[in-house]
Short mmCIF file of C-alpha atoms in Angstrom, two decimals:
data_model
loop_
_atom_site.label_atom_id
_atom_site.label_comp_id
_atom_site.label_asym_id
_atom_site.label_seq_id
_atom_site.Cartn_x
_atom_site.Cartn_y
_atom_site.Cartn_z
CA UNK A 1 14.55 15.10 36.22
CA UNK A 2 13.30 18.05 34.02
CA UNK A 3 9.96 18.35 33.16
CA UNK A 4 8.94 17.69 29.50
CA UNK A 5 7.91 20.86 28.02
CA UNK A 6 4.26 21.08 26.29
CA UNK A 7 5.66 21.00 22.67
CA UNK A 8 7.78 17.72 23.48
CA UNK A 9 4.72 15.92 24.59
CA UNK A 10 2.50 16.98 21.81
CA UNK A 11 5.29 16.09 19.32
CA UNK A 12 5.97 12.65 21.15
CA UNK A 13 1.95 12.03 21.16
CA UNK A 14 1.57 12.99 17.59
CA UNK A 15 3.89 11.49 15.89
CA UNK A 16 3.67 8.22 17.67
CA UNK A 17 -0.21 8.04 16.97
CA UNK A 18 0.84 9.07 13.51
CA UNK A 19 3.20 6.29 12.67
CA UNK A 20 0.89 3.89 14.36
CA UNK A 21 -2.06 4.99 11.99
CA UNK A 22 0.44 4.35 9.15
CA UNK A 23 1.55 0.68 9.92
CA UNK A 24 -2.16 -0.22 10.58
CA UNK A 25 -2.97 1.12 7.08
CA UNK A 26 -0.77 -0.18 4.55
CA UNK A 27 2.23 1.84 5.69
CA UNK A 28 1.44 5.19 3.60
CA UNK A 29 -1.04 7.73 3.50
CA UNK A 30 -1.66 11.19 2.37
CA UNK A 31 -0.17 13.87 5.30
CA UNK A 32 -4.13 15.46 5.09
CA UNK A 33 -5.84 12.08 5.86
CA UNK A 34 -3.14 11.09 8.36
CA UNK A 35 -3.72 14.49 10.02
CA UNK A 36 -7.59 13.93 10.57
CA UNK A 37 -7.00 10.55 11.73
CA UNK A 38 -4.59 11.77 13.99
CA UNK A 39 -7.10 13.94 15.37
CA UNK A 40 -9.40 11.26 16.32
CA UNK A 41 -7.28 9.00 17.80
CA UNK A 42 -5.88 11.08 20.66
CA UNK A 43 -6.52 13.66 22.99
CA UNK A 44 -5.88 17.11 22.44
CA UNK A 45 -5.91 20.03 24.61
CA UNK A 46 -7.24 23.45 23.97
CA UNK A 47 -3.91 24.96 24.19
CA UNK A 48 -2.93 22.05 21.10
CA UNK A 49 -5.82 22.87 19.03
CA UNK A 50 -5.22 27.03 19.53
CA UNK A 51 -4.02 28.82 16.48
CA UNK A 52 -0.36 30.16 16.04
CA UNK A 53 -0.40 34.05 15.81
CA UNK A 54 2.50 33.99 13.50
CA UNK A 55 1.37 31.78 10.91
CA UNK A 56 -2.10 31.00 11.43
CA UNK A 57 -1.86 27.45 11.61
CA UNK A 58 -3.39 25.06 14.33
CA UNK A 59 -0.51 24.30 16.92
CA UNK A 60 -0.33 20.65 17.33
CA UNK A 61 -0.53 20.26 13.71
CA UNK A 62 2.57 22.58 13.02
CA UNK A 63 4.18 20.90 16.02
CA UNK A 64 3.89 17.25 14.21
CA UNK A 65 5.17 18.74 10.98
CA UNK A 66 8.28 20.25 12.59
CA UNK A 67 8.86 17.21 14.23
CA UNK A 68 8.36 14.85 11.53
CA UNK A 69 11.69 16.31 10.00
CA UNK A 70 13.42 14.26 12.81
CA UNK A 71 11.93 11.31 12.05
CA UNK A 72 12.87 11.42 8.37
CA UNK A 73 16.33 11.90 9.06
CA UNK A 74 16.35 8.93 11.72
CA UNK A 75 14.77 6.66 8.69
CA UNK A 76 11.76 6.04 10.24
CA UNK A 77 9.68 7.69 7.69
CA UNK A 78 9.46 9.26 3.93
CA UNK A 79 7.95 12.21 2.92
CA UNK A 80 7.31 12.30 -1.06
CA UNK A 81 4.61 14.39 -2.69
CA UNK A 82 2.31 14.75 -0.06
CA UNK A 83 2.57 11.16 1.37
CA UNK A 84 3.83 10.18 4.42
CA UNK A 85 5.19 6.44 4.81
CA UNK A 86 6.34 4.09 7.80
CA UNK A 87 9.77 2.34 7.05
CA UNK A 88 10.45 -1.26 8.01
CA UNK A 89 12.64 0.63 11.01
CA UNK A 90 10.09 2.88 11.58
CA UNK A 91 7.83 0.17 12.08
CA UNK A 92 9.95 -1.77 14.37
CA UNK A 93 10.86 1.63 16.60
CA UNK A 94 7.32 1.93 17.65
CA UNK A 95 8.29 -0.64 20.12
CA UNK A 96 10.13 2.25 22.08
CA UNK A 97 7.08 3.91 22.91
CA UNK A 98 6.01 7.43 22.29
CA UNK A 99 8.69 9.39 24.06
CA UNK A 100 11.76 6.99 23.87
CA UNK A 101 11.02 7.08 19.97
CA UNK A 102 10.91 10.92 19.67
CA UNK A 103 14.07 11.23 21.89
CA UNK A 104 15.77 8.47 19.55
CA UNK A 105 14.59 10.32 16.52
CA UNK A 106 16.02 13.79 17.92
CA UNK A 107 19.32 12.35 18.92
CA UNK A 108 19.64 10.42 15.15
CA UNK A 109 18.59 14.22 13.70
CA UNK A 110 21.54 16.15 15.47
CA UNK A 111 24.24 13.34 14.31
CA UNK A 112 22.97 14.19 10.80
CA UNK A 113 23.04 17.59 11.63
CA UNK A 114 26.87 17.68 12.59
CA UNK A 115 27.52 15.46 9.54
CA UNK A 116 26.51 18.03 7.07
CA UNK A 117 28.91 18.59 4.29
CA UNK A 118 31.50 21.50 5.54
CA UNK A 119 33.76 23.34 3.02
CA UNK A 120 37.57 23.40 3.88
CA UNK A 121 38.44 25.46 6.94
CA UNK A 122 34.62 26.15 7.96
CA UNK A 123 34.04 26.27 11.41
CA UNK A 124 32.41 23.00 13.04
CA UNK A 125 28.37 23.62 12.23
CA UNK A 126 26.70 24.23 15.50
CA UNK A 127 23.08 22.77 15.34
CA UNK A 128 20.39 25.49 15.91
CA UNK A 129 17.97 25.47 18.70
CA UNK A 130 14.78 23.66 18.17
CA UNK A 131 12.65 26.59 17.55
CA UNK A 132 15.11 28.01 15.19
CA UNK A 133 16.36 25.58 12.91
CA UNK A 134 16.71 26.79 9.20
CA UNK A 135 17.01 23.64 7.81
CA UNK A 136 13.76 22.05 9.11
CA UNK A 137 11.92 25.71 8.23
CA UNK A 138 12.86 25.09 4.81
CA UNK A 139 11.64 21.58 4.52
CA UNK A 140 8.45 22.72 6.25
CA UNK A 141 7.47 26.03 4.28
CA UNK A 142 8.31 23.55 0.91
CA UNK A 143 5.78 20.97 2.18
CA UNK A 144 3.34 23.44 2.85
CA UNK A 145 3.41 24.93 -0.47
CA UNK A 146 3.40 21.50 -2.09
CA UNK A 147 0.35 20.73 0.01
CA UNK A 148 -1.37 23.88 -0.57
CA UNK A 149 -1.04 23.22 -4.84
CA UNK A 150 -2.51 19.74 -4.54
CA UNK A 151 -5.39 21.01 -2.48
CA UNK A 152 -6.25 23.64 -5.08
CA UNK A 153 -5.94 20.92 -7.82
CA UNK A 154 -8.27 18.75 -5.63
CA UNK A 155 -10.68 21.40 -5.65
CA UNK A 156 -10.60 21.68 -9.42
CA UNK A 157 -11.14 17.97 -9.74
CA UNK A 158 -14.24 18.87 -7.71
CA UNK A 159 -15.83 20.98 -10.33
CA UNK A 160 -15.71 18.22 -12.70
CA UNK A 161 -18.28 16.37 -13.78
CA UNK A 162 -18.04 12.21 -13.93
CA UNK A 163 -16.97 12.35 -17.73
CA UNK A 164 -14.85 15.03 -17.36
CA UNK A 165 -12.84 13.07 -15.09
CA UNK A 166 -13.00 10.16 -17.20
CA UNK A 167 -11.59 11.87 -19.93
CA UNK A 168 -8.42 13.06 -17.77
CA UNK A 169 -7.94 9.44 -16.67
CA UNK A 170 -7.74 8.34 -20.48
CA UNK A 171 -5.24 11.53 -20.92
CA UNK A 172 -3.37 10.24 -18.30
CA UNK A 173 -2.92 6.77 -19.88
CA UNK A 174 -2.08 8.32 -23.09
CA UNK A 175 0.73 10.22 -21.58
CA UNK A 176 2.18 7.22 -19.89
CA UNK A 177 2.79 5.16 -22.94
CA UNK A 178 -1.20 3.11 -23.41
CA UNK A 179 -2.93 3.38 -26.47
CA UNK A 180 -6.80 3.96 -25.67
CA UNK A 181 -8.98 1.67 -27.25
CA UNK A 182 -12.33 3.06 -26.45
CA UNK A 183 -13.92 5.19 -23.43
CA UNK A 184 -17.32 4.90 -22.68
CA UNK A 185 -19.87 7.03 -23.96
CA UNK A 186 -22.16 8.77 -21.48
CA UNK A 187 -24.88 6.09 -20.29
CA UNK A 188 -24.36 2.35 -19.06
CA UNK A 189 -20.83 1.23 -19.40
CA UNK A 190 -20.90 -2.42 -18.45
CA UNK A 191 -18.32 -1.63 -15.77
CA UNK A 192 -15.77 -0.75 -17.71
CA UNK A 193 -15.07 3.07 -18.53
CA UNK A 194 -11.71 3.12 -20.54
CA UNK A 195 -10.17 -0.12 -22.32
CA UNK A 196 -6.36 0.49 -22.98
CA UNK A 197 -3.82 -1.79 -25.07
CA UNK A 198 0.06 -2.00 -24.53
CA UNK A 199 0.49 -1.84 -28.12
CA UNK A 200 -1.14 0.23 -31.08
CA UNK A 201 -2.78 -2.72 -32.57
CA UNK A 202 -3.96 -4.26 -29.20
CA UNK A 203 -2.43 -7.27 -30.32
CA UNK A 204 -0.55 -7.95 -27.33
CA UNK A 205 -1.81 -8.56 -23.47
CA UNK A 206 -2.51 -7.32 -21.29
CA UNK A 207 -5.61 -5.32 -22.21
CA UNK A 208 -6.05 -2.53 -19.44
CA UNK A 209 -9.96 -2.54 -18.10
CA UNK A 210 -10.35 0.60 -16.52
CA UNK A 211 -12.95 1.61 -13.99
CA UNK A 212 -13.47 5.26 -13.12
CA UNK A 213 -15.34 6.75 -10.06
CA UNK A 214 -15.62 10.59 -9.75
CA UNK A 215 -16.59 10.42 -5.91
CA UNK A 216 -14.33 12.94 -4.58
CA UNK A 217 -15.85 12.86 -0.82
CA UNK A 218 -16.28 9.27 -0.54
CA UNK A 219 -14.65 6.27 -0.35
CA UNK A 220 -15.06 3.32 -2.41
CA UNK A 221 -16.16 0.05 -1.20
CA UNK A 222 -15.04 -3.56 -1.83
CA UNK A 223 -18.38 -4.38 -3.68
CA UNK A 224 -16.76 -2.23 -6.55
CA UNK A 225 -13.64 -3.39 -6.33
CA UNK A 226 -14.95 -7.08 -6.61
CA UNK A 227 -17.57 -6.12 -9.43
CA UNK A 228 -14.57 -5.20 -11.85
CA UNK A 229 -12.60 -8.37 -10.91
CA UNK A 230 -15.88 -9.92 -11.88
CA UNK A 231 -16.01 -9.16 -15.66
CA UNK A 232 -12.04 -9.48 -16.24
CA UNK A 233 -11.13 -12.59 -19.00
CA UNK A 234 -7.82 -14.16 -19.46
CA UNK A 235 -5.46 -11.57 -20.64
CA UNK A 236 -7.25 -8.62 -18.90
CA UNK A 237 -5.50 -6.41 -15.71
CA UNK A 238 -7.90 -4.07 -13.99
CA UNK A 239 -7.22 -0.43 -12.92
CA UNK A 240 -9.55 1.21 -10.56
CA UNK A 241 -9.02 4.88 -10.57
CA UNK A 242 -11.30 7.30 -8.10
CA UNK A 243 -11.16 10.72 -7.23
CA UNK A 244 -11.89 9.81 -3.64
CA UNK A 245 -10.26 7.05 -1.46
CA UNK A 246 -10.84 3.61 -0.94
CA UNK A 247 -11.83 1.63 2.46
CA UNK A 248 -9.49 -0.97 4.01
CA UNK A 249 -11.83 -3.66 2.89
CA UNK A 250 -11.87 -2.06 -0.94
CA UNK A 251 -8.03 -2.37 -0.79
CA UNK A 252 -7.69 -6.00 0.61
CA UNK A 253 -10.50 -7.05 -1.89
CA UNK A 254 -7.81 -5.80 -4.64
CA UNK A 255 -4.70 -7.87 -3.25
CA UNK A 256 -6.62 -11.13 -2.24
CA UNK A 257 -7.51 -12.87 -5.65
CA UNK A 258 -5.74 -14.38 -8.07
CA UNK A 259 -6.57 -11.56 -10.64
CA UNK A 260 -4.44 -8.21 -10.67
CA UNK A 261 -6.02 -4.73 -10.02
CA UNK A 262 -4.52 -1.59 -9.43
CA UNK A 263 -6.23 0.92 -7.12
CA UNK A 264 -5.34 4.45 -7.64
CA UNK A 265 -6.86 7.26 -5.39
CA UNK A 266 -7.60 11.08 -6.30
CA UNK A 267 -3.99 12.09 -4.15
CA UNK A 268 -2.10 9.69 -6.37
CA UNK A 269 -4.21 10.34 -9.52
CA UNK A 270 -2.69 14.11 -8.75
CA UNK A 271 0.58 12.97 -8.17
CA UNK A 272 0.69 10.98 -11.42
CA UNK A 273 -1.11 13.82 -13.72
CA UNK A 274 2.20 16.08 -12.11
CA UNK A 275 4.61 13.38 -13.01
CA UNK A 276 3.49 12.93 -16.56
CA UNK A 277 2.15 16.23 -17.52
CA UNK A 278 5.03 17.28 -19.87
CA UNK A 279 4.52 14.23 -22.12
CA UNK A 280 0.63 15.13 -22.70
CA UNK A 281 -0.20 17.24 -25.84
CA UNK A 282 -1.53 20.97 -24.92
CA UNK A 283 -5.05 19.82 -25.54
CA UNK A 284 -4.68 17.40 -22.74
CA UNK A 285 -2.92 19.75 -20.35
CA UNK A 286 -5.81 22.61 -20.79
CA UNK A 287 -8.16 19.55 -19.08
CA UNK A 288 -6.37 20.55 -15.79
CA UNK A 289 -3.35 22.72 -16.34
CA UNK A 290 -0.48 23.01 -14.39
CA UNK A 291 2.03 25.91 -13.62
CA UNK A 292 5.43 24.84 -12.64
CA UNK A 293 7.24 27.18 -9.98
CA UNK A 294 11.10 26.66 -9.03
CA UNK A 295 12.30 26.54 -5.61
CA UNK A 296 15.68 26.28 -4.33
CA UNK A 297 16.62 23.08 -3.03
CA UNK A 298 19.37 20.47 -2.53
CA UNK A 299 20.37 16.99 -3.37
CA UNK A 300 20.04 15.72 0.30
#
């Protein structure tokens, strides 16, 4: 039997670890956090940790990114705006084990590649070698650019003070079509930072009560989530927005009770700001200005 290459072994174990971590953490995670968790959970050799001279990237991370395209085409994984999500089929496929899962994803990618649309009379498509696949290279390049852009926005958010972040959240809600009844002034707010309505007069329910935490390097815990749930009244729903993340216990606390609370972490806030940016006033846009750049893409 032919010995497995170093790249193959790395791709199999890193992707298996990534998908296992996704399954254990609700199915979806930002790729930057997922990478951190993968590194904590597997043993990496000096070769895997080395820097690629051609790109300046860490070898195992580059291999994992490149291989992940197979898992997407296989239907095991979904990538969207910096988040990776394991599919139900992907969860079931974990039973195969690391190497068999890697092989299955690779075979499915080959089937997808051979089935790409061809012009009449065009020669059959021949799949390029693994290390020289333009389709994968283009996808990874776009993902890398998107992640760099998101990192720039994260650093910009870190520079804001808590009240500026609170105003950003209010501006996002306005762009989403909500009417802002109140934004808490500086000082004690009683646990509610923003109150929003679904109609201009506030006559309709539900009322949206929002707690905002600007702690970009901290995971908000269950105690904060329960405190917000404790002050909700009939006709209220809660929204908790943080510039950081949420602990597993906090996520459980948000879904285990009979009151509705929606958690939005820093990565999702950035995604939502990008999504609703065009609907904002110029004044609100200037609070966290974006510049859009178009890339050639496809409909696949």
